[in-house]
GROMACS .gro file of C-alpha atoms in nm:
model
  413
    1MET     CA    1  -2.321   0.516   1.778
    2THR     CA    2  -2.009   0.598   1.981
    3LEU     CA    3  -1.662   0.471   1.897
    4THR     CA    4  -1.672   0.261   2.213
    5ASP     CA    5  -1.993   0.096   2.090
    6MET     CA    6  -1.829   0.028   1.753
    7GLY     CA    7  -1.525  -0.117   1.928
    8LYS     CA    8  -1.740  -0.350   2.141
    9ARG     CA    9  -1.930  -0.470   1.834
   10ALA     CA   10  -1.609  -0.529   1.643
   11LYS     CA   11  -1.457  -0.725   1.933
   12ASP     CA   12  -1.768  -0.944   1.960
   13VAL     CA   13  -1.772  -1.005   1.585
   14SER     CA   14  -1.400  -1.089   1.579
   15ARG     CA   15  -1.469  -1.387   1.803
   16ILE     CA   16  -1.733  -1.510   1.556
   17LEU     CA   17  -1.501  -1.459   1.258
   18ASN     CA   18  -1.232  -1.661   1.434
   19THR     CA   19  -1.463  -1.964   1.420
   20LEU     CA   20  -1.559  -1.935   1.051
   21GLY     CA   21  -1.423  -2.180   0.799
   22SER     CA   22  -1.285  -2.088   0.458
   23ARG     CA   23  -1.608  -2.187   0.282
   24GLU     CA   24  -1.818  -1.945   0.488
   25LYS     CA   25  -1.570  -1.660   0.446
   26ASN     CA   26  -1.549  -1.718   0.071
   27MET     CA   27  -1.929  -1.711   0.043
   28GLY     CA   28  -1.929  -1.377   0.219
   29LEU     CA   29  -1.665  -1.234  -0.013
   30GLU     CA   30  -1.842  -1.360  -0.326
   31GLU     CA   31  -2.174  -1.213  -0.217
   32ALA     CA   32  -2.006  -0.885  -0.120
   33ALA     CA   33  -1.850  -0.867  -0.468
   34ARG     CA   34  -2.190  -0.926  -0.624
   35ALA     CA   35  -2.342  -0.653  -0.406
   36LEU     CA   36  -2.078  -0.403  -0.525
   37LEU     CA   37  -2.179  -0.462  -0.886
   38ASP     CA   38  -2.550  -0.458  -0.799
   39ASN     CA   39  -2.501  -0.116  -0.641
   40GLU     CA   40  -2.261   0.024  -0.900
   41GLU     CA   41  -2.492   0.310  -0.998
   42GLU     CA   42  -2.531   0.426  -0.637
   43ILE     CA   43  -2.157   0.400  -0.575
   44LEU     CA   44  -2.067   0.601  -0.888
   45THR     CA   45  -2.328   0.867  -0.806
   46ALA     CA   46  -2.185   0.905  -0.456
   47ASN     CA   47  -1.832   0.918  -0.597
   48LYS     CA   48  -1.926   1.189  -0.847
   49GLU     CA   49  -2.050   1.398  -0.555
   50ASP     CA   50  -1.713   1.356  -0.382
   51CYS     CA   51  -1.514   1.430  -0.698
   52ASP     CA   52  -1.716   1.742  -0.780
   53LYS     CA   53  -1.653   1.880  -0.431
   54ALA     CA   54  -1.283   1.794  -0.447
   55GLU     CA   55  -1.238   1.953  -0.788
   56ALA     CA   56  -1.419   2.267  -0.677
   57GLY     CA   57  -1.189   2.278  -0.375
   58GLY     CA   58  -0.876   2.269  -0.593
   59MET     CA   59  -0.758   1.911  -0.532
   60ASN     CA   60  -0.462   1.830  -0.759
   61GLN     CA   61  -0.493   1.583  -1.046
   62GLY     CA   62  -0.294   1.309  -0.876
   63LEU     CA   63  -0.523   1.301  -0.573
   64LEU     CA   64  -0.832   1.337  -0.791
   65ASP     CA   65  -0.723   1.028  -0.981
   66ARG     CA   66  -0.698   0.840  -0.651
   67LEU     CA   67  -1.047   0.953  -0.554
   68ARG     CA   68  -1.227   0.892  -0.883
   69LEU     CA   69  -1.418   0.568  -0.945
   70THR     CA   70  -1.528   0.436  -1.284
   71PRO     CA   71  -1.726   0.127  -1.383
   72ALA     CA   72  -1.392  -0.043  -1.452
   73ARG     CA   73  -1.264   0.045  -1.104
   74VAL     CA   74  -1.583  -0.081  -0.938
   75GLN     CA   75  -1.542  -0.402  -1.137
   76ALA     CA   76  -1.179  -0.418  -1.023
   77MET     CA   77  -1.291  -0.388  -0.658
   78ALA     CA   78  -1.534  -0.676  -0.707
   79ASP     CA   79  -1.269  -0.881  -0.889
   80GLY     CA   80  -1.028  -0.813  -0.604
   81LEU     CA   81  -1.274  -0.963  -0.354
   82LEU     CA   82  -1.319  -1.269  -0.573
   83GLN     CA   83  -0.944  -1.310  -0.604
   84VAL     CA   84  -0.904  -1.290  -0.226
   85ALA     CA   85  -1.175  -1.557  -0.198
   86SER     CA   86  -0.971  -1.782  -0.429
   87LEU     CA   87  -0.656  -1.754  -0.219
   88ASP     CA   88  -0.552  -2.006   0.045
   89ASP     CA   89  -0.683  -1.920   0.390
   90PRO     CA   90  -0.386  -1.862   0.622
   91VAL     CA   91  -0.589  -1.902   0.941
   92GLY     CA   92  -0.533  -2.236   1.113
   93GLU     CA   93  -0.207  -2.313   0.938
   94VAL     CA   94   0.031  -2.496   1.172
   95LEU     CA   95   0.377  -2.356   1.107
   96SER     CA   96   0.580  -2.602   1.313
   97MET     CA   97   0.546  -2.886   1.560
   98LYS     CA   98   0.839  -3.011   1.766
   99LEU     CA   99   0.863  -3.288   2.022
  100ARG     CA  100   1.041  -3.188   2.343
  101PRO     CA  101   1.240  -3.437   2.556
  102ASN     CA  102   0.962  -3.431   2.818
  103GLY     CA  103   0.709  -3.551   2.562
  104LEU     CA  104   0.537  -3.215   2.503
  105GLN     CA  105   0.456  -3.133   2.140
  106ILE     CA  106   0.496  -2.759   2.089
  107GLY     CA  107   0.383  -2.589   1.769
  108GLN     CA  108   0.273  -2.256   1.624
  109LYS     CA  109  -0.063  -2.189   1.464
  110ARG     CA  110  -0.163  -1.892   1.252
  111VAL     CA  111  -0.457  -1.692   1.395
  112PRO     CA  112  -0.631  -1.361   1.318
  113LEU     CA  113  -0.504  -1.036   1.471
  114GLY     CA  114  -0.858  -0.967   1.599
  115VAL     CA  115  -0.985  -0.615   1.532
  116ILE     CA  116  -0.805  -0.395   1.282
  117GLY     CA  117  -0.852  -0.020   1.264
  118MET     CA  118  -0.762   0.164   0.949
  119ILE     CA  119  -0.728   0.537   0.886
  120TYR     CA  120  -0.688   0.634   0.523
  121GLU     CA  121  -0.733   0.922   0.281
  122ALA     CA  122  -0.904   0.972  -0.055
  123ARG     CA  123  -0.879   0.614  -0.189
  124PRO     CA  124  -1.230   0.462  -0.192
  125ASN     CA  125  -1.105   0.138  -0.352
  126VAL     CA  126  -0.910   0.081  -0.029
  127THR     CA  127  -1.244   0.035   0.147
  128ALA     CA  128  -1.320  -0.283  -0.046
  129ASP     CA  129  -0.961  -0.410  -0.039
  130ALA     CA  130  -0.931  -0.364   0.337
  131PHE     CA  131  -1.261  -0.538   0.401
  132GLY     CA  132  -1.174  -0.834   0.178
  133LEU     CA  133  -0.834  -0.899   0.329
  134CYS     CA  134  -0.950  -0.850   0.688
  135PHE     CA  135  -1.255  -1.071   0.642
  136LYS     CA  136  -1.066  -1.356   0.475
  137SER     CA  137  -0.800  -1.346   0.749
  138GLY     CA  138  -1.071  -1.360   1.017
  139ASN     CA  139  -1.045  -1.001   1.141
  140ALA     CA  140  -1.317  -0.744   1.208
  141VAL     CA  141  -1.230  -0.402   1.068
  142ILE     CA  142  -1.321  -0.044   1.162
  143LEU     CA  143  -1.253   0.201   0.880
  144LYS     CA  144  -1.208   0.576   0.895
  145GLY     CA  145  -1.169   0.732   0.552
  146GLY     CA  146  -1.110   1.096   0.473
  147SER     CA  147  -1.383   1.356   0.436
  148ASP     CA  148  -1.305   1.383   0.062
  149ALA     CA  149  -1.434   1.028   0.001
  150LEU     CA  150  -1.710   1.007   0.263
  151SER     CA  151  -2.003   0.961   0.024
  152SER     CA  152  -1.812   0.702  -0.180
  153ASN     CA  153  -1.704   0.507   0.128
  154ARG     CA  154  -2.054   0.513   0.273
  155ALA     CA  155  -2.201   0.366  -0.048
  156ILE     CA  156  -1.930   0.099  -0.076
  157VAL     CA  157  -1.964  -0.008   0.289
  158GLU     CA  158  -2.342  -0.024   0.260
  159ALA     CA  159  -2.307  -0.257  -0.040
  160LEU     CA  160  -2.050  -0.480   0.131
  161ARG     CA  161  -2.257  -0.510   0.448
  162THR     CA  162  -2.563  -0.597   0.237
  163GLY     CA  163  -2.364  -0.874   0.073
  164LEU     CA  164  -2.266  -1.021   0.409
  165SER     CA  165  -2.624  -1.010   0.540
  166ARG     CA  166  -2.748  -1.200   0.234
  167VAL     CA  167  -2.558  -1.509   0.347
  168GLY     CA  168  -2.623  -1.467   0.718
  169LEU     CA  169  -2.280  -1.333   0.814
  170PRO     CA  170  -2.235  -1.046   1.062
  171GLU     CA  171  -2.257  -0.704   0.900
  172ASP     CA  172  -2.043  -0.558   1.176
  173SER     CA  173  -1.744  -0.744   1.035
  174LEU     CA  174  -1.707  -0.407   0.861
  175GLN     CA  175  -1.787  -0.070   1.020
  176LEU     CA  176  -1.731   0.281   0.886
  177ILE     CA  177  -1.672   0.585   1.105
  178GLU     CA  178  -1.860   0.866   0.933
  179ASP     CA  179  -1.742   1.147   1.160
  180THR     CA  180  -1.423   1.269   0.988
  181SER     CA  181  -1.320   1.521   1.255
  182ARG     CA  182  -0.971   1.526   1.407
  183GLU     CA  183  -1.118   1.474   1.752
  184THR     CA  184  -1.275   1.145   1.642
  185THR     CA  185  -0.947   1.041   1.480
  186LYS     CA  186  -0.764   1.104   1.807
  187GLU     CA  187  -1.026   0.908   2.001
  188LEU     CA  188  -0.991   0.617   1.757
  189MET     CA  189  -0.613   0.613   1.805
  190ARG     CA  190  -0.667   0.551   2.177
  191LEU     CA  191  -0.923   0.271   2.146
  192ASN     CA  192  -0.666   0.009   2.241
  193ARG     CA  193  -0.915  -0.174   2.461
  194TYR     CA  194  -1.092  -0.297   2.148
  195ILE     CA  195  -0.861  -0.247   1.849
  196ASP     CA  196  -0.557  -0.475   1.823
  197VAL     CA  197  -0.371  -0.309   1.534
  198LEU     CA  198  -0.402   0.032   1.364
  199ILE     CA  199  -0.295   0.084   1.004
  200PRO     CA  200  -0.264   0.437   0.859
  201ARG     CA  201  -0.260   0.470   0.481
  202GLY     CA  202  -0.211   0.808   0.322
  203GLY     CA  203   0.024   1.105   0.314
  204ALA     CA  204   0.326   1.164   0.533
  205GLY     CA  205   0.135   1.394   0.769
  206LEU     CA  206  -0.136   1.138   0.842
  207ILE     CA  207   0.110   0.856   0.898
  208ARG     CA  208   0.331   1.065   1.126
  209ALA     CA  209   0.029   1.178   1.333
  210VAL     CA  210  -0.086   0.819   1.386
  211VAL     CA  211   0.261   0.689   1.472
  212GLU     CA  212   0.317   0.970   1.723
  213ASN     CA  213  -0.026   0.966   1.891
  214SER     CA  214  -0.164   0.612   1.883
  215THR     CA  215  -0.179   0.394   2.193
  216ILE     CA  216  -0.263   0.102   1.963
  217PRO     CA  217   0.023  -0.088   1.795
  218VAL     CA  218   0.073   0.064   1.448
  219ILE     CA  219   0.181  -0.093   1.120
  220GLU     CA  220   0.336   0.201   0.938
  221THR     CA  221   0.263   0.227   0.567
  222GLY     CA  222   0.498   0.475   0.408
  223THR     CA  223   0.501   0.741   0.146
  224GLY     CA  224   0.688   0.662  -0.173
  225ASN     CA  225   0.993   0.859  -0.282
  226CYS     CA  226   1.085   0.584  -0.528
  227HIS     CA  227   1.398   0.595  -0.746
  228VAL     CA  228   1.510   0.450  -1.077
  229TYR     CA  229   1.887   0.431  -1.132
  230VAL     CA  230   2.007   0.403  -1.493
  231ASP     CA  231   2.345   0.231  -1.481
  232GLU     CA  232   2.621   0.283  -1.738
  233THR     CA  233   2.547  -0.058  -1.897
  234ALA     CA  234   2.170  -0.005  -1.919
  235ASP     CA  235   1.968  -0.076  -2.231
  236LEU     CA  236   1.862   0.284  -2.292
  237GLN     CA  237   1.534   0.201  -2.464
  238MET     CA  238   1.443  -0.029  -2.175
  239ALA     CA  239   1.533   0.249  -1.931
  240LEU     CA  240   1.308   0.498  -2.115
  241ASP     CA  241   1.016   0.255  -2.111
  242ILE     CA  242   1.060   0.176  -1.741
  243ILE     CA  243   1.091   0.542  -1.638
  244PHE     CA  244   0.796   0.649  -1.854
  245ASN     CA  245   0.578   0.378  -1.699
  246ALA     CA  246   0.699   0.431  -1.343
  247LYS     CA  247   0.650   0.809  -1.360
  248THR     CA  248   0.344   0.861  -1.578
  249GLN     CA  249   0.116   0.556  -1.575
  250ARG     CA  250  -0.048   0.690  -1.256
  251ILE     CA  251   0.105   0.989  -1.082
  252GLY     CA  252  -0.097   0.978  -0.760
  253VAL     CA  253   0.028   0.643  -0.630
  254CYS     CA  254   0.298   0.562  -0.375
  255ASN     CA  255   0.494   0.333  -0.611
  256ALA     CA  256   0.538   0.593  -0.884
  257CYS     CA  257   0.895   0.699  -0.962
  258GLU     CA  258   0.972   1.040  -0.812
  259SER     CA  259   1.352   1.052  -0.844
  260LEU     CA  260   1.593   0.948  -1.118
  261LEU     CA  261   1.966   0.877  -1.104
  262VAL     CA  262   2.174   0.848  -1.423
  263HIS     CA  263   2.536   0.735  -1.458
  264ARG     CA  264   2.761   1.012  -1.586
  265LYS     CA  265   2.908   0.800  -1.869
  266ILE     CA  266   2.573   0.776  -2.049
  267ALA     CA  267   2.415   1.104  -1.937
  268GLU     CA  268   2.495   1.319  -2.244
  269ARG     CA  269   2.346   1.056  -2.474
  270PHE     CA  270   2.055   0.953  -2.253
  271LEU     CA  271   1.920   1.279  -2.112
  272PRO     CA  272   1.802   1.432  -2.444
  273MET     CA  273   1.621   1.103  -2.515
  274LEU     CA  274   1.467   1.115  -2.168
  275LYS     CA  275   1.344   1.473  -2.208
  276LYS     CA  276   1.187   1.395  -2.546
  277ARG     CA  277   1.004   1.092  -2.403
  278LEU     CA  278   0.878   1.263  -2.088
  279ASP     CA  279   0.772   1.570  -2.286
  280GLU     CA  280   0.492   1.347  -2.418
  281LYS     CA  281   0.331   1.380  -2.072
  282LYS     CA  282   0.470   1.729  -2.000
  283VAL     CA  283   0.681   1.601  -1.709
  284GLU     CA  284   0.891   1.871  -1.543
  285ILE     CA  285   1.246   1.748  -1.481
  286ARG     CA  286   1.430   1.910  -1.191
  287GLY     CA  287   1.797   1.836  -1.247
  288ASP     CA  288   2.121   1.893  -1.063
  289GLU     CA  289   2.374   2.144  -1.198
  290ASP     CA  290   2.541   1.896  -1.435
  291ALA     CA  291   2.212   1.775  -1.580
  292CYS     CA  292   2.084   2.128  -1.636
  293ALA     CA  293   2.408   2.214  -1.821
  294MET     CA  294   2.358   1.919  -2.057
  295VAL     CA  295   1.993   1.972  -2.151
  296PRO     CA  296   1.813   2.306  -2.192
  297GLY     CA  297   1.468   2.302  -2.037
  298PHE     CA  298   1.552   2.125  -1.714
  299VAL     CA  299   1.459   2.313  -1.396
  300PRO     CA  300   1.736   2.348  -1.134
  301ALA     CA  301   1.674   2.112  -0.841
  302THR     CA  302   1.707   2.213  -0.477
  303GLU     CA  303   1.808   1.999  -0.180
  304GLU     CA  304   1.440   1.965  -0.095
  305ASP     CA  305   1.370   1.793  -0.428
  306TRP     CA  306   1.576   1.484  -0.345
  307GLY     CA  307   1.333   1.383  -0.071
  308ARG     CA  308   1.003   1.487  -0.231
  309GLU     CA  309   0.706   1.264  -0.311
  310TYR     CA  310   0.555   1.486  -0.582
  311LEU     CA  311   0.242   1.288  -0.680
  312ASP     CA  312   0.256   1.505  -0.991
  313TYR     CA  313   0.420   1.525  -1.334
  314ILE     CA  314   0.753   1.624  -1.177
  315LEU     CA  315   1.073   1.420  -1.152
  316SER     CA  316   1.403   1.498  -0.978
  317LEU     CA  317   1.725   1.400  -1.159
  318LYS     CA  318   2.080   1.358  -1.035
  319ILE     CA  319   2.391   1.245  -1.224
  320VAL     CA  320   2.614   1.002  -1.034
  321ASP     CA  321   2.959   0.856  -1.098
  322SER     CA  322   2.901   0.499  -0.978
  323VAL     CA  323   2.651   0.244  -0.851
  324ASP     CA  324   2.791   0.309  -0.502
  325GLU     CA  325   2.702   0.678  -0.525
  326ALA     CA  326   2.356   0.587  -0.651
  327ILE     CA  327   2.299   0.347  -0.359
  328SER     CA  328   2.425   0.604  -0.108
  329HIS     CA  329   2.193   0.873  -0.248
  330ILE     CA  330   1.893   0.638  -0.244
  331ASN     CA  331   1.957   0.521   0.112
  332THR     CA  332   1.988   0.884   0.221
  333TYR     CA  333   1.668   1.018   0.064
  334ASN     CA  334   1.433   0.726   0.002
  335THR     CA  335   1.131   0.634   0.213
  336GLY     CA  336   1.201   0.262   0.220
  337HIS     CA  337   0.936   0.183  -0.043
  338SER     CA  338   1.048   0.072  -0.393
  339GLU     CA  339   1.376   0.121  -0.583
  340SER     CA  340   1.489   0.002  -0.926
  341ILE     CA  341   1.814  -0.034  -1.121
  342VAL     CA  342   1.829  -0.062  -1.500
  343THR     CA  343   2.151  -0.243  -1.587
  344SER     CA  344   2.313  -0.521  -1.790
  345ASP     CA  345   2.584  -0.572  -1.527
  346TYR     CA  346   2.511  -0.875  -1.306
  347PHE     CA  347   2.740  -0.761  -1.025
  348ASN     CA  348   2.593  -0.411  -1.013
  349ALA     CA  349   2.245  -0.563  -1.008
  350GLN     CA  350   2.336  -0.789  -0.715
  351LYS     CA  351   2.507  -0.503  -0.531
  352PHE     CA  352   2.195  -0.288  -0.573
  353LEU     CA  353   1.967  -0.568  -0.452
  354ASN     CA  354   2.185  -0.636  -0.149
  355GLU     CA  355   2.264  -0.282  -0.036
  356VAL     CA  356   1.955  -0.071  -0.109
  357ASP     CA  357   1.738  -0.048   0.203
  358ALA     CA  358   1.379  -0.069   0.083
  359ALA     CA  359   1.076  -0.297   0.102
  360ALA     CA  360   1.094  -0.380  -0.270
  361VAL     CA  361   1.407  -0.364  -0.487
  362TYR     CA  362   1.388  -0.423  -0.863
  363VAL     CA  363   1.627  -0.507  -1.144
  364ASN     CA  364   1.513  -0.397  -1.492
  365ALA     CA  365   1.147  -0.341  -1.401
  366SER     CA  366   0.911  -0.059  -1.310
  367THR     CA  367   0.848   0.030  -0.946
  368ARG     CA  368   0.475   0.029  -1.029
  369PHE     CA  369   0.461  -0.347  -0.959
  370THR     CA  370   0.481  -0.297  -0.580
  371ASP     CA  371   0.118  -0.383  -0.531
  372GLY     CA  372  -0.068  -0.661  -0.354
  373ASN     CA  373  -0.257  -0.767  -0.665
  374GLU     CA  374   0.058  -0.769  -0.881
  375PHE     CA  375   0.238  -0.975  -0.616
  376GLY     CA  376  -0.043  -1.232  -0.621
  377PHE     CA  377  -0.205  -1.136  -0.289
  378GLY     CA  378  -0.541  -1.046  -0.444
  379ALA     CA  379  -0.524  -0.700  -0.291
  380GLU     CA  380  -0.330  -0.522  -0.020
  381ILE     CA  381  -0.422  -0.337   0.295
  382GLY     CA  382  -0.114  -0.119   0.253
  383ILE     CA  383   0.257  -0.127   0.179
  384SER     CA  384   0.458  -0.142   0.497
  385THR     CA  385   0.787   0.048   0.494
  386GLN     CA  386   0.876  -0.054   0.848
  387LYS     CA  387   1.050  -0.377   0.945
  388LEU     CA  388   0.818  -0.517   1.215
  389HIS     CA  389   0.598  -0.714   1.179
  390ALA     CA  390   0.540  -0.682   0.806
  391ARG     CA  391   0.733  -0.524   0.517
  392GLY     CA  392   0.616  -0.450   0.164
  393PRO     CA  393   0.264  -0.518   0.031
  394MET     CA  394   0.055  -0.664   0.313
  395GLY     CA  395  -0.176  -0.947   0.218
  396LEU     CA  396  -0.356  -1.215   0.414
  397LYS     CA  397  -0.061  -1.360   0.607
  398GLU     CA  398   0.047  -1.016   0.723
  399LEU     CA  399  -0.296  -0.973   0.885
  400THR     CA  400  -0.244  -1.276   1.107
  401THR     CA  401  -0.030  -1.353   1.408
  402THR     CA  402   0.061  -1.683   1.570
  403LYS     CA  403  -0.004  -1.854   1.897
  404TYR     CA  404   0.170  -2.154   2.049
  405ILE     CA  405  -0.026  -2.476   2.075
  406ILE     CA  406   0.103  -2.741   2.315
  407TYR     CA  407  -0.005  -3.105   2.339
  408GLY     CA  408   0.074  -3.303   2.650
  409ASP     CA  409  -0.026  -3.624   2.826
  410GLY     CA  410  -0.010  -3.519   3.188
  411GLN     CA  411   0.330  -3.344   3.209
  412ILE     CA  412   0.390  -3.120   3.512
  413ARG     CA  413   0.688  -2.898   3.589
   0.00000   0.00000   0.00000
């Protein structure tokens, strides 16, 4: 089947999905979740094939962790679909209704985007999340995953489509492009006749290529050079726990901490504690000149380190003299994703919240919470680091647009 054929099918299906009520969509999601669990063995077998190939090809541990599925992760995909089913349906919501002097009633109504295209890398769980959110918000979706996860994605999509067919809903609500060549990717990025929005999710190279080459409107999901700033008034044990979680809980995710800033007044006391804690996971700390002078074992950082998303057990570290310097450094090098301050000072906390330019800004919490499920969205189709039309984790509402609805009784202009 050609991409044009897939686009036509998706456009036709999107018109059907626009007419479905919440009950029908929820039935589809529940049956799709059941089909994932029914086909768990096939999905895990396919995923093992992908993981074996990736490991033999030298894929790093962070990316392997993203690729690997387990029974618990398959269950989590199914649970995510059920959670999306339990959420309020945004489609049809009337946002406002105003009466004009001429008697016209003018309002706005939330409607699906239509057909969503998604290009993503080795994250097979994204396949189920993207389907669930697009389906509940009334959108057809065309997915193009990376070659590393092709077998996994094929098995997951087959299960999801089976679930839809069991309750008489169109299987083409979800389509997978199995040709992973660059030529096909370029062709997809120009399918603006059929696809309304394109969402890239992956590394910086992928996102940049889509933004620069697509003729379809793009929602840019960003890489994550996320920072934690330890203020001079921070509870040091809290800071250690937050940094340890943000850096090491999962290294291959975009909301992991990659850069650390520490106030000079507490550095000599805090940095030895930090090294001891991160040594538990063998984290390499690349520090500035002052940090390296304070603690033996730190690796000297270069200018390149301040902007790096490592996706590895590596952390950059800079000592700063004030919250203003910390904010300036973050706004210079961050990717607009997630930033956190650990502090007991209310005014510094408020200053950080107000002045740091990022999609999610935390006080005394790990950056790892920037996630659709953690924010109560059931799942996410990505984390937008741009400012139009969505920012942060994108759930159901972010996959809709609005149209004006106008009631009259014979008015003419």
